[in-house]
Amino acid sequence: MTITQLEYVVAVATYKSFVAAAEKCFVTQPTLSMQIQKLEEELGVKLFDRNKHPIAITAMGEAIVAQARIVLAEGEKINELIQSQQNNLAGTFRLAVIPTVAPYILPNLLEAYSKAYPDVKLEVVEMETKQILTALRNNEIDTALVSTPLEENGIKEYPLFQEPFVAYFSKNEKALKKRMVNAEDIALDKIWLLNEGHCMRNQVLDLCSGQIQRLQADRPYRYESSNVETLRKMVDKNGGLTVLPELATFEFGEDQQERLRYFEEPEPVREISLITNDHFVKLTLLQSMIDEITKLVPEKMRVQKKNRKVLRIQSAKLVQ
């Protein structure tokens, strides 16, 4: 049994294809298949059912793949030990970010991180939370910047900051007469929301719980966006209101700032964290990412205040 064989087994289990696994491992498909067959012969068990499409993992194969992931993660600790002793970060670091955070963190993060750690190759991708959890469990990414708490088995959370939600109104909304607003001012029959698949949608609905039956009930059409910026434009052009994360408002013009309203206490916020799987060992790289991200957010967001209400993602299994 070799580390290479275990890498091939995990790749096939992840991509459900010998061809795709070979491409990801940069070997020919016959080479990968031969090594897996040798491992199966050595162990005396079948890991994959090759007669099904996509390829299925046998019951014994599931257990062996799970253990192989642990073995491969433990092997990475050797490089982690060397880097921590030499204080020289290098290698590849794979980061995923949810779409409602990416536009407000990534542009500054990429430049700052590459300057601080020039020997680290940073690979970044946008994903929704449900996709991120799958990718983490399959070791396709190292860490992800998401809204928490998730309370998912096998996932570790490292909270970084709490970002307030703010209400954004069109010019004619009565709520603009108030200095601060509350949940009752968020009329769901006039609200523009992200579509299903985004944790922020669930958090906004949590904020407005008790009004769900009014959701866009009186409109002749219904529209839900996958982009926070589109929500703002919908309010500007079509009236109504939306709820935005505060980072999305930092580049607003004067007119837009005048139509923002903060919430009364307890202030609704979302917790933003880096998450990893339980077997993640690149802790020095993780700490470097934590340090660079926290530099990019205002000090008030890093402080965990008592008069805040963390809006939880509805459903522990992610309605996204």
PDB file of C-alpha atoms in Angstrom:
ATOM      1  CA  MET A   1       0.000   0.000   0.000  1.00  0.00           C
ATOM      2  CA  THR A   2       1.372   3.395  -0.995  1.00  0.00           C
ATOM      3  CA  ILE A   3       0.398   7.031  -0.491  1.00  0.00           C
ATOM      4  CA  THR A   4      -0.002   7.331  -4.261  1.00  0.00           C
ATOM      5  CA  GLN A   5      -2.495   4.473  -4.340  1.00  0.00           C
ATOM      6  CA  LEU A   6      -4.524   6.124  -1.589  1.00  0.00           C
ATOM      7  CA  GLU A   7      -4.497   9.407  -3.526  1.00  0.00           C
ATOM      8  CA  TYR A   8      -5.857   7.604  -6.577  1.00  0.00           C
ATOM      9  CA  VAL A   9      -8.588   5.899  -4.537  1.00  0.00           C
ATOM     10  CA  VAL A  10      -9.713   9.183  -3.007  1.00  0.00           C
ATOM     11  CA  ALA A  11      -9.731  10.856  -6.432  1.00  0.00           C
ATOM     12  CA  VAL A  12     -11.983   8.164  -7.923  1.00  0.00           C
ATOM     13  CA  ALA A  13     -14.287   8.361  -4.908  1.00  0.00           C
ATOM     14  CA  THR A  14     -14.485  12.146  -5.303  1.00  0.00           C
ATOM     15  CA  TYR A  15     -15.055  12.382  -9.048  1.00  0.00           C
ATOM     16  CA  LYS A  16     -16.896   9.051  -9.575  1.00  0.00           C
ATOM     17  CA  SER A  17     -14.845   8.472 -12.708  1.00  0.00           C
ATOM     18  CA  PHE A  18     -11.498   6.826 -13.432  1.00  0.00           C
ATOM     19  CA  VAL A  19     -10.948   9.186 -16.373  1.00  0.00           C
ATOM     20  CA  ALA A  20     -11.641  12.355 -14.368  1.00  0.00           C
ATOM     21  CA  ALA A  21      -9.594  11.065 -11.427  1.00  0.00           C
ATOM     22  CA  ALA A  22      -6.628  10.358 -13.698  1.00  0.00           C
ATOM     23  CA  GLU A  23      -6.807  13.881 -15.119  1.00  0.00           C
ATOM     24  CA  LYS A  24      -6.849  15.383 -11.636  1.00  0.00           C
ATOM     25  CA  CYS A  25      -3.893  13.224 -10.572  1.00  0.00           C
ATOM     26  CA  PHE A  26      -1.933  13.988 -13.781  1.00  0.00           C
ATOM     27  CA  VAL A  27      -1.524  10.332 -14.754  1.00  0.00           C
ATOM     28  CA  THR A  28      -2.944   8.152 -17.491  1.00  0.00           C
ATOM     29  CA  GLN A  29      -6.184   6.334 -16.824  1.00  0.00           C
ATOM     30  CA  PRO A  30      -4.579   2.855 -17.275  1.00  0.00           C
ATOM     31  CA  THR A  31      -1.883   3.729 -14.716  1.00  0.00           C
ATOM     32  CA  LEU A  32      -4.444   4.870 -12.167  1.00  0.00           C
ATOM     33  CA  SER A  33      -6.673   1.841 -12.760  1.00  0.00           C
ATOM     34  CA  MET A  34      -3.742  -0.566 -12.443  1.00  0.00           C
ATOM     35  CA  GLN A  35      -2.613   0.918  -9.121  1.00  0.00           C
ATOM     36  CA  ILE A  36      -6.120   0.749  -7.671  1.00  0.00           C
ATOM     37  CA  GLN A  37      -6.496  -2.840  -8.854  1.00  0.00           C
ATOM     38  CA  LYS A  38      -3.194  -3.735  -7.171  1.00  0.00           C
ATOM     39  CA  LEU A  39      -4.438  -2.192  -3.927  1.00  0.00           C
ATOM     40  CA  GLU A  40      -7.716  -4.091  -4.149  1.00  0.00           C
ATOM     41  CA  GLU A  41      -5.804  -7.345  -4.684  1.00  0.00           C
ATOM     42  CA  GLU A  42      -3.538  -6.602  -1.719  1.00  0.00           C
ATOM     43  CA  LEU A  43      -6.492  -5.814   0.543  1.00  0.00           C
ATOM     44  CA  GLY A  44      -8.654  -8.618  -0.807  1.00  0.00           C
ATOM     45  CA  VAL A  45     -11.697  -6.349  -1.281  1.00  0.00           C
ATOM     46  CA  LYS A  46     -13.387  -4.422  -4.069  1.00  0.00           C
ATOM     47  CA  LEU A  47     -13.389  -0.672  -3.491  1.00  0.00           C
ATOM     48  CA  PHE A  48     -15.504   0.336  -6.485  1.00  0.00           C
ATOM     49  CA  ASP A  49     -18.390  -1.115  -8.476  1.00  0.00           C
ATOM     50  CA  ARG A  50     -17.200  -0.523 -12.023  1.00  0.00           C
ATOM     51  CA  ASN A  51     -20.452  -1.746 -13.605  1.00  0.00           C
ATOM     52  CA  LYS A  52     -22.394   1.311 -12.452  1.00  0.00           C
ATOM     53  CA  HIS A  53     -22.318   4.741 -14.041  1.00  0.00           C
ATOM     54  CA  PRO A  54     -21.189   6.872 -12.415  1.00  0.00           C
ATOM     55  CA  ILE A  55     -18.861   4.490 -10.604  1.00  0.00           C
ATOM     56  CA  ALA A  56     -20.174   3.532  -7.167  1.00  0.00           C
ATOM     57  CA  ILE A  57     -18.167   2.951  -3.992  1.00  0.00           C
ATOM     58  CA  THR A  58     -18.729  -0.363  -2.228  1.00  0.00           C
ATOM     59  CA  ALA A  59     -19.635  -0.455   1.454  1.00  0.00           C
ATOM     60  CA  MET A  60     -16.089  -1.505   2.346  1.00  0.00           C
ATOM     61  CA  GLY A  61     -14.761   1.068  -0.076  1.00  0.00           C
ATOM     62  CA  GLU A  62     -16.584   3.848   1.776  1.00  0.00           C
ATOM     63  CA  ALA A  63     -14.811   2.948   5.016  1.00  0.00           C
ATOM     64  CA  ILE A  64     -11.423   2.655   3.332  1.00  0.00           C
ATOM     65  CA  VAL A  65     -11.831   5.962   1.465  1.00  0.00           C
ATOM     66  CA  ALA A  66     -12.696   7.699   4.731  1.00  0.00           C
ATOM     67  CA  GLN A  67      -9.566   6.318   6.360  1.00  0.00           C
ATOM     68  CA  ALA A  68      -7.475   7.181   3.290  1.00  0.00           C
ATOM     69  CA  ARG A  69      -8.514  10.825   3.622  1.00  0.00           C
ATOM     70  CA  ILE A  70      -7.278  10.799   7.213  1.00  0.00           C
ATOM     71  CA  VAL A  71      -3.976   9.165   6.239  1.00  0.00           C
ATOM     72  CA  LEU A  72      -3.354  11.719   3.479  1.00  0.00           C
ATOM     73  CA  ALA A  73      -4.182  14.605   5.794  1.00  0.00           C
ATOM     74  CA  GLU A  74      -1.834  13.260   8.447  1.00  0.00           C
ATOM     75  CA  GLY A  75       0.908  12.987   5.825  1.00  0.00           C
ATOM     76  CA  GLU A  76       0.573  16.705   5.132  1.00  0.00           C
ATOM     77  CA  LYS A  77       1.560  17.397   8.742  1.00  0.00           C
ATOM     78  CA  ILE A  78       5.197  16.771   7.809  1.00  0.00           C
ATOM     79  CA  ASN A  79       5.247  19.835   5.547  1.00  0.00           C
ATOM     80  CA  GLU A  80       3.313  21.797   8.173  1.00  0.00           C
ATOM     81  CA  LEU A  81       5.929  20.964  10.807  1.00  0.00           C
ATOM     82  CA  ILE A  82       8.758  22.062   8.532  1.00  0.00           C
ATOM     83  CA  GLN A  83       7.070  25.351   7.618  1.00  0.00           C
ATOM     84  CA  SER A  84       6.230  26.188  11.221  1.00  0.00           C
ATOM     85  CA  GLN A  85       9.836  25.567  12.279  1.00  0.00           C
ATOM     86  CA  GLN A  86      11.374  27.496   9.394  1.00  0.00           C
ATOM     87  CA  ASN A  87       8.770  30.275   9.524  1.00  0.00           C
ATOM     88  CA  ASN A  88       8.591  30.155   5.733  1.00  0.00           C
ATOM     89  CA  LEU A  89       5.126  29.722   4.254  1.00  0.00           C
ATOM     90  CA  ALA A  90       4.943  28.084   0.830  1.00  0.00           C
ATOM     91  CA  GLY A  91       2.789  25.722  -1.182  1.00  0.00           C
ATOM     92  CA  THR A  92      -0.770  25.864  -2.493  1.00  0.00           C
ATOM     93  CA  PHE A  93      -3.657  27.167  -0.412  1.00  0.00           C
ATOM     94  CA  ARG A  94      -7.188  26.616  -1.788  1.00  0.00           C
ATOM     95  CA  LEU A  95      -9.837  29.061  -0.561  1.00  0.00           C
ATOM     96  CA  ALA A  96     -13.561  29.193  -1.320  1.00  0.00           C
ATOM     97  CA  VAL A  97     -15.737  32.233  -0.548  1.00  0.00           C
ATOM     98  CA  ILE A  98     -19.521  32.611  -0.583  1.00  0.00           C
ATOM     99  CA  PRO A  99     -20.819  35.098  -3.208  1.00  0.00           C
ATOM    100  CA  THR A 100     -22.267  37.533  -0.651  1.00  0.00           C
ATOM    101  CA  VAL A 101     -18.817  38.040   0.910  1.00  0.00           C
ATOM    102  CA  ALA A 102     -16.459  37.686  -2.065  1.00  0.00           C
ATOM    103  CA  PRO A 103     -16.900  41.136  -3.718  1.00  0.00           C
ATOM    104  CA  TYR A 104     -16.139  42.969  -0.481  1.00  0.00           C
ATOM    105  CA  ILE A 105     -13.143  40.942   0.730  1.00  0.00           C
ATOM    106  CA  LEU A 106     -11.405  39.321  -2.237  1.00  0.00           C
ATOM    107  CA  PRO A 107     -10.241  42.368  -4.276  1.00  0.00           C
ATOM    108  CA  ASN A 108      -8.118  43.653  -1.385  1.00  0.00           C
ATOM    109  CA  LEU A 109      -7.287  40.227   0.044  1.00  0.00           C
ATOM    110  CA  LEU A 110      -5.646  38.832  -3.088  1.00  0.00           C
ATOM    111  CA  GLU A 111      -3.160  41.670  -3.408  1.00  0.00           C
ATOM    112  CA  ALA A 112      -2.414  41.918   0.313  1.00  0.00           C
ATOM    113  CA  TYR A 113      -1.949  38.185   0.778  1.00  0.00           C
ATOM    114  CA  SER A 114       0.317  37.753  -2.258  1.00  0.00           C
ATOM    115  CA  LYS A 115       2.564  40.566  -1.007  1.00  0.00           C
ATOM    116  CA  ALA A 116       2.747  39.174   2.515  1.00  0.00           C
ATOM    117  CA  TYR A 117       3.274  35.546   1.434  1.00  0.00           C
ATOM    118  CA  PRO A 118       4.818  35.533  -2.064  1.00  0.00           C
ATOM    119  CA  ASP A 119       5.708  31.822  -1.919  1.00  0.00           C
ATOM    120  CA  VAL A 120       2.108  30.726  -1.360  1.00  0.00           C
ATOM    121  CA  LYS A 121       0.031  29.987  -4.442  1.00  0.00           C
ATOM    122  CA  LEU A 122      -3.489  31.101  -3.532  1.00  0.00           C
ATOM    123  CA  GLU A 123      -6.318  29.438  -5.467  1.00  0.00           C
ATOM    124  CA  VAL A 124      -9.702  31.093  -4.902  1.00  0.00           C
ATOM    125  CA  VAL A 125     -13.181  30.132  -6.074  1.00  0.00           C
ATOM    126  CA  GLU A 126     -16.697  31.382  -5.306  1.00  0.00           C
ATOM    127  CA  MET A 127     -19.165  28.745  -4.109  1.00  0.00           C
ATOM    128  CA  GLU A 128     -22.432  28.553  -2.229  1.00  0.00           C
ATOM    129  CA  THR A 129     -22.242  27.026   1.234  1.00  0.00           C
ATOM    130  CA  LYS A 130     -23.718  23.660   0.313  1.00  0.00           C
ATOM    131  CA  GLN A 131     -21.102  23.225  -2.429  1.00  0.00           C
ATOM    132  CA  ILE A 132     -18.374  24.341  -0.030  1.00  0.00           C
ATOM    133  CA  LEU A 133     -19.233  21.670   2.529  1.00  0.00           C
ATOM    134  CA  THR A 134     -19.035  18.969  -0.138  1.00  0.00           C
ATOM    135  CA  ALA A 135     -15.714  20.323  -1.428  1.00  0.00           C
ATOM    136  CA  LEU A 136     -14.248  20.438   2.097  1.00  0.00           C
ATOM    137  CA  ARG A 137     -15.243  16.867   2.841  1.00  0.00           C
ATOM    138  CA  ASN A 138     -13.727  15.762  -0.472  1.00  0.00           C
ATOM    139  CA  ASN A 139     -10.497  17.697   0.239  1.00  0.00           C
ATOM    140  CA  GLU A 140     -11.008  19.723  -2.933  1.00  0.00           C
ATOM    141  CA  ILE A 141     -10.424  22.971  -0.996  1.00  0.00           C
ATOM    142  CA  ASP A 142      -8.486  23.768   2.172  1.00  0.00           C
ATOM    143  CA  THR A 143     -10.714  26.381   3.785  1.00  0.00           C
ATOM    144  CA  ALA A 144     -13.697  28.605   3.074  1.00  0.00           C
ATOM    145  CA  LEU A 145     -15.023  31.989   4.140  1.00  0.00           C
ATOM    146  CA  VAL A 146     -18.709  31.560   4.974  1.00  0.00           C
ATOM    147  CA  SER A 147     -21.515  32.720   7.211  1.00  0.00           C
ATOM    148  CA  THR A 148     -21.828  30.691  10.400  1.00  0.00           C
ATOM    149  CA  PRO A 149     -22.791  28.981  12.674  1.00  0.00           C
ATOM    150  CA  LEU A 150     -23.330  25.904  10.508  1.00  0.00           C
ATOM    151  CA  GLU A 151     -23.136  23.236  13.218  1.00  0.00           C
ATOM    152  CA  GLU A 152     -22.123  20.595  10.675  1.00  0.00           C
ATOM    153  CA  ASN A 153     -20.449  17.361  11.739  1.00  0.00           C
ATOM    154  CA  GLY A 154     -16.819  17.138  10.673  1.00  0.00           C
ATOM    155  CA  ILE A 155     -16.484  20.905  10.134  1.00  0.00           C
ATOM    156  CA  LYS A 156     -14.456  23.296  12.308  1.00  0.00           C
ATOM    157  CA  GLU A 157     -15.396  26.980  12.482  1.00  0.00           C
ATOM    158  CA  TYR A 158     -12.998  29.865  13.163  1.00  0.00           C
ATOM    159  CA  PRO A 159     -15.101  33.051  13.662  1.00  0.00           C
ATOM    160  CA  LEU A 160     -13.425  36.214  12.307  1.00  0.00           C
ATOM    161  CA  PHE A 161     -15.944  39.042  12.546  1.00  0.00           C
ATOM    162  CA  GLN A 162     -19.613  39.978  12.875  1.00  0.00           C
ATOM    163  CA  GLU A 163     -21.056  42.036  10.023  1.00  0.00           C
ATOM    164  CA  PRO A 164     -24.213  44.096  10.659  1.00  0.00           C
ATOM    165  CA  PHE A 165     -27.194  43.951   8.328  1.00  0.00           C
ATOM    166  CA  VAL A 166     -28.637  47.284   7.191  1.00  0.00           C
ATOM    167  CA  ALA A 167     -31.927  48.183   5.513  1.00  0.00           C
ATOM    168  CA  TYR A 168     -31.890  49.979   2.161  1.00  0.00           C
ATOM    169  CA  PHE A 169     -35.063  51.771   1.042  1.00  0.00           C
ATOM    170  CA  SER A 170     -36.354  53.488  -2.074  1.00  0.00           C
ATOM    171  CA  LYS A 171     -36.959  57.215  -1.781  1.00  0.00           C
ATOM    172  CA  ASN A 172     -40.684  57.017  -1.028  1.00  0.00           C
ATOM    173  CA  GLU A 173     -40.634  54.437   1.768  1.00  0.00           C
ATOM    174  CA  LYS A 174     -42.174  55.667   5.041  1.00  0.00           C
ATOM    175  CA  ALA A 175     -39.478  53.962   7.116  1.00  0.00           C
ATOM    176  CA  LEU A 176     -36.982  56.628   5.976  1.00  0.00           C
ATOM    177  CA  LYS A 177     -38.670  59.028   8.394  1.00  0.00           C
ATOM    178  CA  LYS A 178     -37.160  57.014  11.228  1.00  0.00           C
ATOM    179  CA  ARG A 179     -33.543  57.302  12.368  1.00  0.00           C
ATOM    180  CA  MET A 180     -33.309  53.554  13.025  1.00  0.00           C
ATOM    181  CA  VAL A 181     -35.586  50.703  12.012  1.00  0.00           C
ATOM    182  CA  ASN A 182     -36.682  47.333  13.353  1.00  0.00           C
ATOM    183  CA  ALA A 183     -37.933  44.068  11.862  1.00  0.00           C
ATOM    184  CA  GLU A 184     -41.498  45.410  11.600  1.00  0.00           C
ATOM    185  CA  ASP A 185     -40.267  48.050   9.128  1.00  0.00           C
ATOM    186  CA  ILE A 186     -39.102  45.359   6.701  1.00  0.00           C
ATOM    187  CA  ALA A 187     -42.208  44.782   4.597  1.00  0.00           C
ATOM    188  CA  LEU A 188     -41.816  41.437   2.921  1.00  0.00           C
ATOM    189  CA  ASP A 189     -44.398  42.331   0.283  1.00  0.00           C
ATOM    190  CA  LYS A 190     -41.930  44.981  -0.938  1.00  0.00           C
ATOM    191  CA  ILE A 191     -38.583  43.296  -0.291  1.00  0.00           C
ATOM    192  CA  TRP A 192     -36.019  42.195  -2.847  1.00  0.00           C
ATOM    193  CA  LEU A 193     -34.302  38.959  -1.809  1.00  0.00           C
ATOM    194  CA  LEU A 194     -31.481  36.707  -2.870  1.00  0.00           C
ATOM    195  CA  ASN A 195     -32.687  33.478  -4.401  1.00  0.00           C
ATOM    196  CA  GLU A 196     -32.741  30.112  -2.682  1.00  0.00           C
ATOM    197  CA  GLY A 197     -29.250  28.734  -2.286  1.00  0.00           C
ATOM    198  CA  HIS A 198     -27.866  31.724  -0.361  1.00  0.00           C
ATOM    199  CA  CYS A 199     -27.576  31.615   3.421  1.00  0.00           C
ATOM    200  CA  MET A 200     -28.128  35.394   3.571  1.00  0.00           C
ATOM    201  CA  ARG A 201     -31.657  34.906   2.214  1.00  0.00           C
ATOM    202  CA  ASN A 202     -32.445  32.596   5.118  1.00  0.00           C
ATOM    203  CA  GLN A 203     -30.951  35.048   7.593  1.00  0.00           C
ATOM    204  CA  VAL A 204     -33.080  37.916   6.278  1.00  0.00           C
ATOM    205  CA  LEU A 205     -36.195  35.744   6.506  1.00  0.00           C
ATOM    206  CA  ASP A 206     -35.154  34.843  10.041  1.00  0.00           C
ATOM    207  CA  LEU A 207     -34.973  38.554  10.850  1.00  0.00           C
ATOM    208  CA  CYS A 208     -38.498  38.998   9.503  1.00  0.00           C
ATOM    209  CA  SER A 209     -39.983  35.794  10.913  1.00  0.00           C
ATOM    210  CA  GLY A 210     -43.733  36.001  11.277  1.00  0.00           C
ATOM    211  CA  GLN A 211     -44.188  37.880   7.995  1.00  0.00           C
ATOM    212  CA  ILE A 212     -43.317  35.105   5.543  1.00  0.00           C
ATOM    213  CA  GLN A 213     -46.880  34.886   4.179  1.00  0.00           C
ATOM    214  CA  ARG A 214     -46.500  38.475   2.922  1.00  0.00           C
ATOM    215  CA  LEU A 215     -43.486  37.694   0.779  1.00  0.00           C
ATOM    216  CA  GLN A 216     -43.989  39.716  -2.428  1.00  0.00           C
ATOM    217  CA  ALA A 217     -47.684  38.813  -2.214  1.00  0.00           C
ATOM    218  CA  ASP A 218     -49.044  41.945  -3.922  1.00  0.00           C
ATOM    219  CA  ARG A 219     -46.571  42.205  -6.782  1.00  0.00           C
ATOM    220  CA  PRO A 220     -47.528  41.351 -10.380  1.00  0.00           C
ATOM    221  CA  TYR A 221     -44.163  39.595 -10.682  1.00  0.00           C
ATOM    222  CA  ARG A 222     -41.617  37.940  -8.454  1.00  0.00           C
ATOM    223  CA  TYR A 223     -37.888  38.277  -8.851  1.00  0.00           C
ATOM    224  CA  GLU A 224     -35.057  36.904  -6.750  1.00  0.00           C
ATOM    225  CA  SER A 225     -31.397  37.618  -7.430  1.00  0.00           C
ATOM    226  CA  SER A 226     -28.146  35.760  -6.968  1.00  0.00           C
ATOM    227  CA  ASN A 227     -26.245  39.029  -6.590  1.00  0.00           C
ATOM    228  CA  VAL A 228     -26.310  41.551  -3.729  1.00  0.00           C
ATOM    229  CA  GLU A 229     -25.568  44.457  -6.054  1.00  0.00           C
ATOM    230  CA  THR A 230     -28.626  43.580  -8.149  1.00  0.00           C
ATOM    231  CA  LEU A 231     -30.815  43.914  -5.052  1.00  0.00           C
ATOM    232  CA  ARG A 232     -29.618  47.483  -4.572  1.00  0.00           C
ATOM    233  CA  LYS A 233     -30.318  48.322  -8.220  1.00  0.00           C
ATOM    234  CA  MET A 234     -33.791  46.803  -7.994  1.00  0.00           C
ATOM    235  CA  VAL A 235     -34.614  49.138  -5.108  1.00  0.00           C
ATOM    236  CA  ASP A 236     -33.238  52.134  -7.013  1.00  0.00           C
ATOM    237  CA  LYS A 237     -35.200  51.401 -10.194  1.00  0.00           C
ATOM    238  CA  ASN A 238     -38.322  49.604  -8.997  1.00  0.00           C
ATOM    239  CA  GLY A 239     -38.928  50.788  -5.437  1.00  0.00           C
ATOM    240  CA  GLY A 240     -39.319  48.741  -2.302  1.00  0.00           C
ATOM    241  CA  LEU A 241     -36.467  47.781  -0.042  1.00  0.00           C
ATOM    242  CA  THR A 242     -33.816  45.204   0.665  1.00  0.00           C
ATOM    243  CA  VAL A 243     -31.500  44.134   3.478  1.00  0.00           C
ATOM    244  CA  LEU A 244     -27.760  44.277   2.789  1.00  0.00           C
ATOM    245  CA  PRO A 245     -24.565  43.288   4.583  1.00  0.00           C
ATOM    246  CA  GLU A 246     -22.799  46.440   5.741  1.00  0.00           C
ATOM    247  CA  LEU A 247     -19.640  45.780   3.714  1.00  0.00           C
ATOM    248  CA  ALA A 248     -21.777  46.096   0.579  1.00  0.00           C
ATOM    249  CA  THR A 249     -22.533  49.738   1.444  1.00  0.00           C
ATOM    250  CA  PHE A 250     -19.046  51.147   1.939  1.00  0.00           C
ATOM    251  CA  GLU A 251     -18.812  52.498  -1.620  1.00  0.00           C
ATOM    252  CA  PHE A 252     -22.323  53.967  -1.700  1.00  0.00           C
ATOM    253  CA  GLY A 253     -22.783  57.529  -2.897  1.00  0.00           C
ATOM    254  CA  GLU A 254     -24.314  60.270  -0.755  1.00  0.00           C
ATOM    255  CA  ASP A 255     -27.849  59.682  -2.046  1.00  0.00           C
ATOM    256  CA  GLN A 256     -27.619  55.962  -1.339  1.00  0.00           C
ATOM    257  CA  GLN A 257     -26.172  56.535   2.125  1.00  0.00           C
ATOM    258  CA  GLU A 258     -29.180  58.695   2.971  1.00  0.00           C
ATOM    259  CA  ARG A 259     -31.487  55.764   2.251  1.00  0.00           C
ATOM    260  CA  LEU A 260     -29.663  53.364   4.560  1.00  0.00           C
ATOM    261  CA  ARG A 261     -31.013  52.670   8.026  1.00  0.00           C
ATOM    262  CA  TYR A 262     -29.347  50.689  10.800  1.00  0.00           C
ATOM    263  CA  PHE A 263     -31.405  48.442  13.037  1.00  0.00           C
ATOM    264  CA  GLU A 264     -32.298  49.090  16.639  1.00  0.00           C
ATOM    265  CA  GLU A 265     -30.733  46.868  19.290  1.00  0.00           C
ATOM    266  CA  PRO A 266     -30.227  44.000  19.312  1.00  0.00           C
ATOM    267  CA  GLU A 267     -28.435  44.749  16.048  1.00  0.00           C
ATOM    268  CA  PRO A 268     -28.838  41.877  13.550  1.00  0.00           C
ATOM    269  CA  VAL A 269     -25.481  40.599  12.313  1.00  0.00           C
ATOM    270  CA  ARG A 270     -24.057  37.654  10.457  1.00  0.00           C
ATOM    271  CA  GLU A 271     -21.002  35.865  11.766  1.00  0.00           C
ATOM    272  CA  ILE A 272     -18.282  35.349   9.140  1.00  0.00           C
ATOM    273  CA  SER A 273     -15.814  32.524   9.709  1.00  0.00           C
ATOM    274  CA  LEU A 274     -13.172  30.441   8.045  1.00  0.00           C
ATOM    275  CA  ILE A 275     -14.093  26.772   8.108  1.00  0.00           C
ATOM    276  CA  THR A 276     -12.086  23.603   7.507  1.00  0.00           C
ATOM    277  CA  ASN A 277     -12.715  19.894   7.753  1.00  0.00           C
ATOM    278  CA  ASP A 278     -11.722  18.039  10.910  1.00  0.00           C
ATOM    279  CA  HIS A 279      -8.550  16.651   9.319  1.00  0.00           C
ATOM    280  CA  PHE A 280      -7.107  19.947   8.098  1.00  0.00           C
ATOM    281  CA  VAL A 281      -3.475  20.336   9.154  1.00  0.00           C
ATOM    282  CA  LYS A 282      -2.155  23.468   7.368  1.00  0.00           C
ATOM    283  CA  LEU A 283      -2.669  25.519  10.504  1.00  0.00           C
ATOM    284  CA  THR A 284       0.155  27.968   9.810  1.00  0.00           C
ATOM    285  CA  LEU A 285      -1.359  28.827   6.431  1.00  0.00           C
ATOM    286  CA  LEU A 286      -4.794  29.066   8.030  1.00  0.00           C
ATOM    287  CA  GLN A 287      -3.511  31.555  10.611  1.00  0.00           C
ATOM    288  CA  SER A 288      -1.944  33.645   7.864  1.00  0.00           C
ATOM    289  CA  MET A 289      -5.324  33.845   6.125  1.00  0.00           C
ATOM    290  CA  ILE A 290      -7.090  34.746   9.374  1.00  0.00           C
ATOM    291  CA  ASP A 291      -4.595  37.566   9.966  1.00  0.00           C
ATOM    292  CA  GLU A 292      -4.977  39.060   6.479  1.00  0.00           C
ATOM    293  CA  ILE A 293      -8.781  38.920   6.410  1.00  0.00           C
ATOM    294  CA  THR A 294      -9.243  40.522   9.817  1.00  0.00           C
ATOM    295  CA  LYS A 295      -7.040  43.440   8.703  1.00  0.00           C
ATOM    296  CA  LEU A 296      -9.570  44.222   5.972  1.00  0.00           C
ATOM    297  CA  VAL A 297     -12.650  44.716   8.159  1.00  0.00           C
ATOM    298  CA  PRO A 298     -13.437  47.624  10.507  1.00  0.00           C
ATOM    299  CA  GLU A 299     -12.475  47.230  14.140  1.00  0.00           C
ATOM    300  CA  LYS A 300     -16.117  47.412  15.253  1.00  0.00           C
ATOM    301  CA  MET A 301     -16.876  44.226  13.305  1.00  0.00           C
ATOM    302  CA  ARG A 302     -14.092  42.314  15.025  1.00  0.00           C
ATOM    303  CA  VAL A 303     -15.522  43.136  18.444  1.00  0.00           C
ATOM    304  CA  GLN A 304     -18.094  40.634  19.695  1.00  0.00           C
ATOM    305  CA  LYS A 305     -20.677  42.975  21.227  1.00  0.00           C
ATOM    306  CA  LYS A 306     -23.399  41.850  23.620  1.00  0.00           C
ATOM    307  CA  ASN A 307     -26.121  43.962  21.956  1.00  0.00           C
ATOM    308  CA  ARG A 308     -26.025  42.007  18.718  1.00  0.00           C
ATOM    309  CA  LYS A 309     -28.205  39.203  17.418  1.00  0.00           C
ATOM    310  CA  VAL A 310     -26.404  36.684  15.227  1.00  0.00           C
ATOM    311  CA  LEU A 311     -28.885  35.628  12.566  1.00  0.00           C
ATOM    312  CA  ARG A 312     -28.596  31.878  12.275  1.00  0.00           C
ATOM    313  CA  ILE A 313     -28.872  30.062   8.999  1.00  0.00           C
ATOM    314  CA  GLN A 314     -32.272  28.403   8.921  1.00  0.00           C
ATOM    315  CA  SER A 315     -31.859  24.609   9.048  1.00  0.00           C
ATOM    316  CA  ALA A 316     -28.705  22.913  10.242  1.00  0.00           C
ATOM    317  CA  LYS A 317     -28.670  21.002   6.929  1.00  0.00           C
ATOM    318  CA  LEU A 318     -28.638  24.244   4.935  1.00  0.00           C
ATOM    319  CA  VAL A 319     -31.796  25.099   3.083  1.00  0.00           C
ATOM    320  CA  GLN A 320     -29.407  26.543   0.502  1.00  0.00           C
TER     321      GLN A 320
END
